[in-house]
PDB file of C-alpha atoms and ligand atoms in Angstrom:
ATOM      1  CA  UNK A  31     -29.325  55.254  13.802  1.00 84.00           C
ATOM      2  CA  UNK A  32     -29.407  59.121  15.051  1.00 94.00           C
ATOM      3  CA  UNK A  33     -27.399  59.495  18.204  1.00 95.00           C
ATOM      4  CA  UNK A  34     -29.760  61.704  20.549  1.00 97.00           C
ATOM      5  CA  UNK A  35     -28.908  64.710  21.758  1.00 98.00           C
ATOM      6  CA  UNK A  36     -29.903  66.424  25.482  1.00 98.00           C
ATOM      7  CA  UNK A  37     -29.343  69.977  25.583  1.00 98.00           C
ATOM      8  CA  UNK A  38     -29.281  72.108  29.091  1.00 98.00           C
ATOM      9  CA  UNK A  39     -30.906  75.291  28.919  1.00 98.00           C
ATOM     10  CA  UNK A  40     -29.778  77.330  31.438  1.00 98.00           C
ATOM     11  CA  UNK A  41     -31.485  80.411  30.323  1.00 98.00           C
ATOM     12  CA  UNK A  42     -30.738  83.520  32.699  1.00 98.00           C
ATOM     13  CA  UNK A  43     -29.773  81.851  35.636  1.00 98.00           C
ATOM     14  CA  UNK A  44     -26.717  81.444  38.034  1.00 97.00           C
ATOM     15  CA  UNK A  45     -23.559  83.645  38.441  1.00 98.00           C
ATOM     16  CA  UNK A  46     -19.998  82.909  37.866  1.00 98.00           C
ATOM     17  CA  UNK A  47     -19.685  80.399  40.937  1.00 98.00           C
ATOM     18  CA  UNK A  48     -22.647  78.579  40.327  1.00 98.00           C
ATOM     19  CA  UNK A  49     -21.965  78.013  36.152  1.00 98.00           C
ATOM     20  CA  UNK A  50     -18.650  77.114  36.927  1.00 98.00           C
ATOM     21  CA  UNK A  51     -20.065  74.530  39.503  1.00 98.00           C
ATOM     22  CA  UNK A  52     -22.548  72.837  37.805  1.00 98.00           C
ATOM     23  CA  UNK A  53     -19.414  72.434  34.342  1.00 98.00           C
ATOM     24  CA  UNK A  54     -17.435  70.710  37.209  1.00 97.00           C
ATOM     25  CA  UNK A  55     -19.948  67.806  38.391  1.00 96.00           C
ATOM     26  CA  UNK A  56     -21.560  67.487  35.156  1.00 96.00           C
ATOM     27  CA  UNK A  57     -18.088  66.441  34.010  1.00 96.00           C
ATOM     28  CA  UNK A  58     -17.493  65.008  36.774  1.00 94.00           C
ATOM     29  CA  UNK A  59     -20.556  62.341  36.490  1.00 90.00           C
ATOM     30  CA  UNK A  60     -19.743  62.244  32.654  1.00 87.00           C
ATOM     31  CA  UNK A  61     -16.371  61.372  32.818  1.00 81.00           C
ATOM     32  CA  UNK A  62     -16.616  57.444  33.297  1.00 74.00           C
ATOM     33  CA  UNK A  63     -16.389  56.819  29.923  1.00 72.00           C
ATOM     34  CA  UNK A  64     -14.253  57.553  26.774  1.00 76.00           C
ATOM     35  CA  UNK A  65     -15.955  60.138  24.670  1.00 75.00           C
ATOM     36  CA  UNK A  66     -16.102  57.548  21.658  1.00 74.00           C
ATOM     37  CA  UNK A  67     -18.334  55.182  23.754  1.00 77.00           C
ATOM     38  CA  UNK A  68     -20.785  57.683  24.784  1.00 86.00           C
ATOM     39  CA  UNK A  69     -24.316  57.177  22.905  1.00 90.00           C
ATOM     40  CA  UNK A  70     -25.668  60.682  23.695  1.00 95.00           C
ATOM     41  CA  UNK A  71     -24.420  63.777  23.260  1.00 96.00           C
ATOM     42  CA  UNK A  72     -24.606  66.471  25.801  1.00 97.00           C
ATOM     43  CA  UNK A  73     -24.738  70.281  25.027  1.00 98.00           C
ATOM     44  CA  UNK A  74     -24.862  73.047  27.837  1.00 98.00           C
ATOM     45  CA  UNK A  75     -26.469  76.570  27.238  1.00 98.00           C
ATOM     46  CA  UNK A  76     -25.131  78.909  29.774  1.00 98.00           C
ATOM     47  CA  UNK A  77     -25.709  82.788  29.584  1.00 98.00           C
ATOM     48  CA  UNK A  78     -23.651  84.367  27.029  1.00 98.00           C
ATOM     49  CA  UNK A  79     -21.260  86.169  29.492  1.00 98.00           C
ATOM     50  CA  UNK A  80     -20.708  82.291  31.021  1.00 98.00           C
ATOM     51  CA  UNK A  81     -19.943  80.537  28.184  1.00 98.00           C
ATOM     52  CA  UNK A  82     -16.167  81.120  27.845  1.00 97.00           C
ATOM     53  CA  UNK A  83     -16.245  80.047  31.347  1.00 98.00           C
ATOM     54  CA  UNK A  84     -18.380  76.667  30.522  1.00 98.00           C
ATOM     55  CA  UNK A  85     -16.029  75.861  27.409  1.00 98.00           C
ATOM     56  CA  UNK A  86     -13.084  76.134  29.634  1.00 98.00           C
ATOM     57  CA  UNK A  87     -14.790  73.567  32.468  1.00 98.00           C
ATOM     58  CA  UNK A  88     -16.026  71.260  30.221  1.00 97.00           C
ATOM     59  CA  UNK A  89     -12.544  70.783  27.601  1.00 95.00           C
ATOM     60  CA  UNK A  90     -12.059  67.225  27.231  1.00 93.00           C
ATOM     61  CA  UNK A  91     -14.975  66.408  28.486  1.00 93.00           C
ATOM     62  CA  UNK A  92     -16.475  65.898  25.331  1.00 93.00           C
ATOM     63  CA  UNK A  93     -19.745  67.867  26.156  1.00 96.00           C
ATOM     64  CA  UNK A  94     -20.351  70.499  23.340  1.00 97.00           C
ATOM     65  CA  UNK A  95     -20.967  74.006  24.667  1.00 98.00           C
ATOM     66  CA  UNK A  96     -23.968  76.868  22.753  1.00 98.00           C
ATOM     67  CA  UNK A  97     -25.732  80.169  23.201  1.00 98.00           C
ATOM     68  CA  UNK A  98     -29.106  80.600  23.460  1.00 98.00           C
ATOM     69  CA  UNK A  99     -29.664  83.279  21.071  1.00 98.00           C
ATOM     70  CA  UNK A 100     -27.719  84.943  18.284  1.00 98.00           C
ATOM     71  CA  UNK A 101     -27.861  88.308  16.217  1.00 98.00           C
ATOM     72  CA  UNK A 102     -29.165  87.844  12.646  1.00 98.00           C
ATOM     73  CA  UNK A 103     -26.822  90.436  11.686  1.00 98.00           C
ATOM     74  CA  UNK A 104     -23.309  89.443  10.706  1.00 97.00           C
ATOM     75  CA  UNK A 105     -21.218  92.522  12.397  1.00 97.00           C
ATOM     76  CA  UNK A 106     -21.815  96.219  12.616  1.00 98.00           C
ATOM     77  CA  UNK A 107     -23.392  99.019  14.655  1.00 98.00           C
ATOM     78  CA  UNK A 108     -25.728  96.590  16.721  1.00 98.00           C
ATOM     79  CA  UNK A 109     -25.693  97.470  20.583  1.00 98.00           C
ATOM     80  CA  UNK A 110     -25.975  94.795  22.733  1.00 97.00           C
ATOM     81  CA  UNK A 111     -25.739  91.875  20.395  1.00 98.00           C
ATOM     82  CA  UNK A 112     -23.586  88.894  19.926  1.00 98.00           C
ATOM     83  CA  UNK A 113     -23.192  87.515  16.145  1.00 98.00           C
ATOM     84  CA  UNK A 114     -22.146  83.387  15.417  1.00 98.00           C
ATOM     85  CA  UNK A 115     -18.758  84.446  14.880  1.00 98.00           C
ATOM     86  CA  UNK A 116     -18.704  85.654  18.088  1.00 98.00           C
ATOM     87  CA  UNK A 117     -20.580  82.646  19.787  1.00 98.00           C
ATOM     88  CA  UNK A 118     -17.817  79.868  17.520  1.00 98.00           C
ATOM     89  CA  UNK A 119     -14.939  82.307  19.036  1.00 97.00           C
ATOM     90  CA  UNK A 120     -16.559  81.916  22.654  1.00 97.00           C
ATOM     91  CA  UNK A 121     -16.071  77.887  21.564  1.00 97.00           C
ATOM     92  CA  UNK A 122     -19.550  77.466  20.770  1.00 98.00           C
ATOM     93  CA  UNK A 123     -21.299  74.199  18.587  1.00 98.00           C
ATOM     94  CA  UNK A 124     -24.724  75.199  18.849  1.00 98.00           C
ATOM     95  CA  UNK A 125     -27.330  77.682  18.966  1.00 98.00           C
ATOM     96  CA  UNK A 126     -30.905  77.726  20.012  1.00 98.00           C
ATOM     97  CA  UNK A 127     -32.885  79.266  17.296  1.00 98.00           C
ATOM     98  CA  UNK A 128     -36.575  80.602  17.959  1.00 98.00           C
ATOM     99  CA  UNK A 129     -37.041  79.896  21.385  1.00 98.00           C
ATOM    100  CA  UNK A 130     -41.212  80.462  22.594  1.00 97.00           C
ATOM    101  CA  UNK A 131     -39.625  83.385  25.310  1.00 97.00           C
ATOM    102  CA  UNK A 132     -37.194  84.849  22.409  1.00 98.00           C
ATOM    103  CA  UNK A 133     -40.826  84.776  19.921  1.00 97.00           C
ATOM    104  CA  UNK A 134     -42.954  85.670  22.393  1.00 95.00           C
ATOM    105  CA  UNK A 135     -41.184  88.053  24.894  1.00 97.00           C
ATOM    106  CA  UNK A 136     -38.746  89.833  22.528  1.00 97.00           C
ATOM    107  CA  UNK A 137     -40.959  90.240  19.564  1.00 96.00           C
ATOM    108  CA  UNK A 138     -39.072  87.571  16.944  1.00 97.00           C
ATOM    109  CA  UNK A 139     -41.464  86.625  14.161  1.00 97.00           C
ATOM    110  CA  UNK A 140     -40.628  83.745  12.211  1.00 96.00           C
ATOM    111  CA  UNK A 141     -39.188  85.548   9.681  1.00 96.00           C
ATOM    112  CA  UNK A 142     -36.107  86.966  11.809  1.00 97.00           C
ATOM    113  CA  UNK A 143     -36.174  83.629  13.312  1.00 98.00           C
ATOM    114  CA  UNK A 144     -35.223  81.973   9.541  1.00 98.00           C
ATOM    115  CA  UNK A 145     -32.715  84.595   9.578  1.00 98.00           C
ATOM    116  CA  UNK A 146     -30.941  83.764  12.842  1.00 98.00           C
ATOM    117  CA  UNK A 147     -30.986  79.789  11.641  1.00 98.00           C
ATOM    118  CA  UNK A 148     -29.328  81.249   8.592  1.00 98.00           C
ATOM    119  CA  UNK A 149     -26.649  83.673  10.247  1.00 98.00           C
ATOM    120  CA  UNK A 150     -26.012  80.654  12.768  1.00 98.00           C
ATOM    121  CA  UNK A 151     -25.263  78.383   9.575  1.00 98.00           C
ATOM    122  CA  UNK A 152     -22.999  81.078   7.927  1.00 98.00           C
ATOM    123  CA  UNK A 153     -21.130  80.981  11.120  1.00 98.00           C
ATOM    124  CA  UNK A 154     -20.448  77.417  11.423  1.00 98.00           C
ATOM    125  CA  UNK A 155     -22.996  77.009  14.256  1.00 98.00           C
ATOM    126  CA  UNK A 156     -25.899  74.005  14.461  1.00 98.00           C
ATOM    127  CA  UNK A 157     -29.082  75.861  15.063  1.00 98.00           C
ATOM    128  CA  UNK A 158     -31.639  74.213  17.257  1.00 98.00           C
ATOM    129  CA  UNK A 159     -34.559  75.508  15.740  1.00 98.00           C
ATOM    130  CA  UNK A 160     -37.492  75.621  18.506  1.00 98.00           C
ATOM    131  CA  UNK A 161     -41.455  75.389  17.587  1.00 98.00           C
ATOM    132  CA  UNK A 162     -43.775  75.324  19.230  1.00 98.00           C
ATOM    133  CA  UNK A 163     -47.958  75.733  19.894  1.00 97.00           C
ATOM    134  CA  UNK A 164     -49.983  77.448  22.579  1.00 95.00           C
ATOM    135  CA  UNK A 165     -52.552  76.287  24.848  1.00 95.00           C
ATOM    136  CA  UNK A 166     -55.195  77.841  22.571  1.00 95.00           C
ATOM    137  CA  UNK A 167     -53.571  76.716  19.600  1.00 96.00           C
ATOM    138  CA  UNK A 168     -53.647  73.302  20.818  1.00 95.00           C
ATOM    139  CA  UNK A 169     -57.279  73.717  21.688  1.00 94.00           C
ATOM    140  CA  UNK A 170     -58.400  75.140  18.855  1.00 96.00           C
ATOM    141  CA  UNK A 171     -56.786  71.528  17.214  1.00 96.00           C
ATOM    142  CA  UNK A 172     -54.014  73.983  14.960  1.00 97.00           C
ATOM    143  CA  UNK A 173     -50.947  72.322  16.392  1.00 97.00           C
ATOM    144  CA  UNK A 174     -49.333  70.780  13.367  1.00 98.00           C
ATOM    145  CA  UNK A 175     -50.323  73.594  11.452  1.00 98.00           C
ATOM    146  CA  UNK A 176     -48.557  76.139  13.205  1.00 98.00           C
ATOM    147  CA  UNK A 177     -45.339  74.113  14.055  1.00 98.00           C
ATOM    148  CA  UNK A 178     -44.963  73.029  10.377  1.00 98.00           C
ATOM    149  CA  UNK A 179     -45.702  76.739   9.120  1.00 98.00           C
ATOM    150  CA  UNK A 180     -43.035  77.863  11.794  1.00 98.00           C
ATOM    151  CA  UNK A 181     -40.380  75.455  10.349  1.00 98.00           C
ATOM    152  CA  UNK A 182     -41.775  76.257   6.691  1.00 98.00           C
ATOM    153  CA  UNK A 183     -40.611  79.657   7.381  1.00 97.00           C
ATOM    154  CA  UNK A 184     -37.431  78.285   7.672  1.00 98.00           C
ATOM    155  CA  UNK A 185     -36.976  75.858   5.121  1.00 98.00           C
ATOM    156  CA  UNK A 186     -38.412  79.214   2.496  1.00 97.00           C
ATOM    157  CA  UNK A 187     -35.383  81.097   3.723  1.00 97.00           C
ATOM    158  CA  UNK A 188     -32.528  78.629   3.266  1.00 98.00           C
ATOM    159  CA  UNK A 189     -34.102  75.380   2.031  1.00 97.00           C
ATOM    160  CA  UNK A 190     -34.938  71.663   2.982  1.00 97.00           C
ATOM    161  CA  UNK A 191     -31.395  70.495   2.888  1.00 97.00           C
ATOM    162  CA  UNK A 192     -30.198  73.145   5.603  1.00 97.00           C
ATOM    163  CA  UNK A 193     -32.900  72.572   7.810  1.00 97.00           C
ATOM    164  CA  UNK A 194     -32.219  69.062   7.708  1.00 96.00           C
ATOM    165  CA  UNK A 195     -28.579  69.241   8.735  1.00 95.00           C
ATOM    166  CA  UNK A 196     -29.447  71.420  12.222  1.00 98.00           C
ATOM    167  CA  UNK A 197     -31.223  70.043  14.751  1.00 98.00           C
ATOM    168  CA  UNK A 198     -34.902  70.525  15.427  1.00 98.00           C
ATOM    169  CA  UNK A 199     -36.486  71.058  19.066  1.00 98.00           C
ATOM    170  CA  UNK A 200     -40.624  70.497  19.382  1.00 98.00           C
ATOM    171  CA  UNK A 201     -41.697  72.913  22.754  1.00 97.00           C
ATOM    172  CA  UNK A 202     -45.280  73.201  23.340  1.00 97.00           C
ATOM    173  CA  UNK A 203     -45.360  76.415  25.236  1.00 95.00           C
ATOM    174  CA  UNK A 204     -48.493  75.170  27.837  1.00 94.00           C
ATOM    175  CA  UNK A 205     -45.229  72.848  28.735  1.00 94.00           C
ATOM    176  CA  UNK A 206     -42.246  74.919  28.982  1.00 93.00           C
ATOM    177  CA  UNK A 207     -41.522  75.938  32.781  1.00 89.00           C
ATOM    178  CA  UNK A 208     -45.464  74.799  33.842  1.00 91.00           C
ATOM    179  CA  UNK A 209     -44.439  71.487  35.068  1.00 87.00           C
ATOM    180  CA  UNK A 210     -47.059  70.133  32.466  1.00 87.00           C
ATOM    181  CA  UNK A 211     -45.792  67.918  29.918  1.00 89.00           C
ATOM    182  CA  UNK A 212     -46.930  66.299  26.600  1.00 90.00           C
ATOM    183  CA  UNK A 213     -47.731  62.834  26.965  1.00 95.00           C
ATOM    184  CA  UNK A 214     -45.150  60.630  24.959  1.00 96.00           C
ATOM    185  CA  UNK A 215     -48.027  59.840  22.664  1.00 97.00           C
ATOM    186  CA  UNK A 216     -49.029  63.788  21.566  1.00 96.00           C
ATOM    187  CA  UNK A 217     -45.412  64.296  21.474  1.00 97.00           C
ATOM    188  CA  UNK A 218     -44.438  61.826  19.073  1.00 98.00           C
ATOM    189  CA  UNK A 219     -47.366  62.579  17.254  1.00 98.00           C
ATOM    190  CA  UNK A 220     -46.273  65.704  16.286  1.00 98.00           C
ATOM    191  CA  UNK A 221     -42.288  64.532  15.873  1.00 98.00           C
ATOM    192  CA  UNK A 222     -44.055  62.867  13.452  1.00 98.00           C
ATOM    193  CA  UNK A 223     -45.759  65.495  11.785  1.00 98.00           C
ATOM    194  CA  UNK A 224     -42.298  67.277  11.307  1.00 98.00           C
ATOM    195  CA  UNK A 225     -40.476  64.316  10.121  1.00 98.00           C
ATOM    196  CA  UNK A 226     -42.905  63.850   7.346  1.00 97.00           C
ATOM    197  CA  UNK A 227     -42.573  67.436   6.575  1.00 98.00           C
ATOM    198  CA  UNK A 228     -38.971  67.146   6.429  1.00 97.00           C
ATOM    199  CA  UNK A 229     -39.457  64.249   3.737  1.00 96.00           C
ATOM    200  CA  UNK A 230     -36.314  61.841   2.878  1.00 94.00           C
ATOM    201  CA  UNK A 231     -33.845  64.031   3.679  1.00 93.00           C
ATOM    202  CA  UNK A 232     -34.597  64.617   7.310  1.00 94.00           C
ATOM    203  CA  UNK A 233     -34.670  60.942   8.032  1.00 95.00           C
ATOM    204  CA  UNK A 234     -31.821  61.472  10.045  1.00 94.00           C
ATOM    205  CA  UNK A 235     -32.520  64.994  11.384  1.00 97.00           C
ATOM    206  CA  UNK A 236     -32.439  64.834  15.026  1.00 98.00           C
ATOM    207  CA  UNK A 237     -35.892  66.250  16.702  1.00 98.00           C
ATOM    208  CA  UNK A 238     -35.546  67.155  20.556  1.00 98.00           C
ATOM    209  CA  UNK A 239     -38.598  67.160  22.749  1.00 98.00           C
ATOM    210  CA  UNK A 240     -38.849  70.194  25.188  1.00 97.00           C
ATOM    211  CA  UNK A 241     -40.786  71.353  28.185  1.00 96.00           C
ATOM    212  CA  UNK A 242     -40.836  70.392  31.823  1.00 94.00           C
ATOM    213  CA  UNK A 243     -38.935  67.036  30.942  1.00 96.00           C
ATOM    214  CA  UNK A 244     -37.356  65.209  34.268  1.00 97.00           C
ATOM    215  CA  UNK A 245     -35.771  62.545  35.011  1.00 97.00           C
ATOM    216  CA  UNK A 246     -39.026  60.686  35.614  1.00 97.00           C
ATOM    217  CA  UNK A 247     -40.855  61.467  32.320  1.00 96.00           C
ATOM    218  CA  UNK A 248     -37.544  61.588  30.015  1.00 97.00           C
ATOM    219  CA  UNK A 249     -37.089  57.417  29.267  1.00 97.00           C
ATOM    220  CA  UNK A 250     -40.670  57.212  27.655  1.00 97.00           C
ATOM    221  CA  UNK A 251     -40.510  60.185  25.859  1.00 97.00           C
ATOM    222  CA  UNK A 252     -37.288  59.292  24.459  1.00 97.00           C
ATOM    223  CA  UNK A 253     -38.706  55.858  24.074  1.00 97.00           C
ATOM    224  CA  UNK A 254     -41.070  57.509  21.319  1.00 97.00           C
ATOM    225  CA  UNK A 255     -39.838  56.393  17.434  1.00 97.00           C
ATOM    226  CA  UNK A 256     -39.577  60.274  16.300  1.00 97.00           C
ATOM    227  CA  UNK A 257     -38.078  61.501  19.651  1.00 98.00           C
ATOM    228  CA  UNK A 258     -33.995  61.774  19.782  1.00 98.00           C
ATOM    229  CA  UNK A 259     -33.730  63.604  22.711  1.00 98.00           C
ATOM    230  CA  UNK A 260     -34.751  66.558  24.572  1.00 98.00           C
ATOM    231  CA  UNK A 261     -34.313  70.339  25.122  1.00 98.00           C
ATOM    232  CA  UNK A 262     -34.282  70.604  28.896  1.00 98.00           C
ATOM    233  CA  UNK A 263     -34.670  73.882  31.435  1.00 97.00           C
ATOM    234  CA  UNK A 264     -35.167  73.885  34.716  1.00 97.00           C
ATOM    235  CA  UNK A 265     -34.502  70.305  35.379  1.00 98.00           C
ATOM    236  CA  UNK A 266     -30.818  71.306  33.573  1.00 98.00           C
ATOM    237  CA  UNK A 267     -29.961  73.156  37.063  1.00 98.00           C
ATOM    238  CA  UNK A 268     -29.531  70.579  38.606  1.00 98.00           C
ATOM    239  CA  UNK A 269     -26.502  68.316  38.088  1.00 97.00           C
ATOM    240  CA  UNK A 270     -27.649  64.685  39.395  1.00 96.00           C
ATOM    241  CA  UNK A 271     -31.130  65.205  37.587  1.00 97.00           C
ATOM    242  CA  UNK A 272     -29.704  66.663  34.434  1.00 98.00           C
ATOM    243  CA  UNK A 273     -27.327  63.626  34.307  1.00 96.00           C
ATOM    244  CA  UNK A 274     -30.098  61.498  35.078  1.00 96.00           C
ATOM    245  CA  UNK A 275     -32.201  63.012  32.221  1.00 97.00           C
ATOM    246  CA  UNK A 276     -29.107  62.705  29.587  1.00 96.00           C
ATOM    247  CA  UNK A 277     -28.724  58.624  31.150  1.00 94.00           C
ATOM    248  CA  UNK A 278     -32.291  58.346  29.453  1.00 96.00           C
ATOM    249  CA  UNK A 279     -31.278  58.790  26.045  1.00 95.00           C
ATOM    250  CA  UNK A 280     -29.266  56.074  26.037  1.00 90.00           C
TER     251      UNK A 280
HETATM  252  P1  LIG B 104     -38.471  73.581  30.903  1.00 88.17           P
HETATM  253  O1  LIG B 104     -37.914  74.510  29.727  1.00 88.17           O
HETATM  254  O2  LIG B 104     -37.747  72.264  30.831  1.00 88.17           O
HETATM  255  O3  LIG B 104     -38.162  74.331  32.169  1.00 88.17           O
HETATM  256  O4  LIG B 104     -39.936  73.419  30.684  1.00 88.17           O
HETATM  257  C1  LIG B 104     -37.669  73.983  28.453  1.00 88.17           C
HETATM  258  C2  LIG B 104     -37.163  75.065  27.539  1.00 88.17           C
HETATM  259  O5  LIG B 104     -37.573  76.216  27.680  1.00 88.17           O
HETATM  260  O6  LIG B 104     -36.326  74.810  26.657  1.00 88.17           O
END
């Protein structure tokens, strides 16, 4: 049985007030039951410059706290960069790896992508590797060939096994932040795709789903066989519907 996973991404939003806000009544909500008893596990992705702040709301709480991006680069002469060590000294579990806006906005190929996953391993850190197709992609009926080339890029740099032990998150960019989602049924079809890919060992590899999820879509995509959760934006702003959303996976 894979216990799901809902991660909050709260990409550049918010200020110091607001971050520290949203911590409090997420824990607040969470906090009716002993951490053991809990069936999901929640996972916050502030800013970097908040999440020192977030670990520090959220101790005890048993929610897990990571950074939504990383330097491939271990240390050294590399302005304006944060490396794992950095993010597991901030108090971090997790990093998002690969992100569509990190690919397509900032210029990561999947190559620097495998690198990150790798440098977040090396730290200590569970990459959540996101992949992900375009509109035209999915038009032009390439989906599961470009999100199993995107992981295979991966898997070539540091092999099935450590792929397997991170977590990965299927975003079909038409979906992320456009209020459109992927039915339950083309979602899990391509969960599928990337369990098979992933063979025996990733039986138990958990595989998010990720883009416009709510409240009122999450219980039957999470209801899908190859779906253990979700990677979660906008709707992670918001502390009653993020709660709800995380309820879901239950
Ligand atoms: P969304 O974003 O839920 O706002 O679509 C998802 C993501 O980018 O991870």
């Amino acid at each position: 049985m894979i216990k799901p996973l809902v991660a909050g991404n709260w990409k550049m939003h918010g200020n110091t007030e607001t971050a520290r806000h949203l911590a409090a009544q997420l824990v607040a909500q969470w906090s009716d039951r002993p951490v053991a008893e809990r069936s999901v596990e929640m996972v916050l992705f502030p800013p970097s410059v908040h999440l020192s702040l977030v670990k520090g709301a959220v101790a005890g709480s048993g929610i897990a706290v990571g950074a939504q991006n990383l330097s491939q680069h271990g240390s050294g002469a590399y302005t304006g960069e944060i490396s794992g060590d950095m993010l597991v000294d901030q108090g971090c579990d997790y990093v998002l790896v690969g992100h569509s806006e990190r690919r397509d906005l900032f210029g990561e190929s999947s190559a620097t992508v495998a690198e990150k996953f790798k440098a977040a391993q090396s730290s200590g850190l569970i990459p959540i590797l996101c992949v992900g197709e375009t509109l035209r992609q999915r038009q032009q009926e390439q989906t599961v060939a470009v999100v199993t080339a995107q992981i295979k890029a991966v898997i070539d740099c540091v092999g099935m096994h450590n792929v397997c032990r991170a977590v990965v998150a299927y975003e079909p960019v038409w979906a992320i932040g456009t209020g459109e989602t992927a039915s339950p049924e083309q979602a899990q079809q391509v969960h599928r795709a990337i369990r098979n890919q992933l063979g025996e060992v990733g039986l138990s590899t958990r595989l998010l789903y990720g883009g416009s999820v709510k409240a009122s879509n999450a219980a039957e995509l999470f209801g899908q066989p190859d779906i253990n959760g979700g990677l979660v934006g906008g709707a992670s702003l918001e502390a009653i519907e993020f709660f709800n959303i995380v309820k879901r996976a239950e």
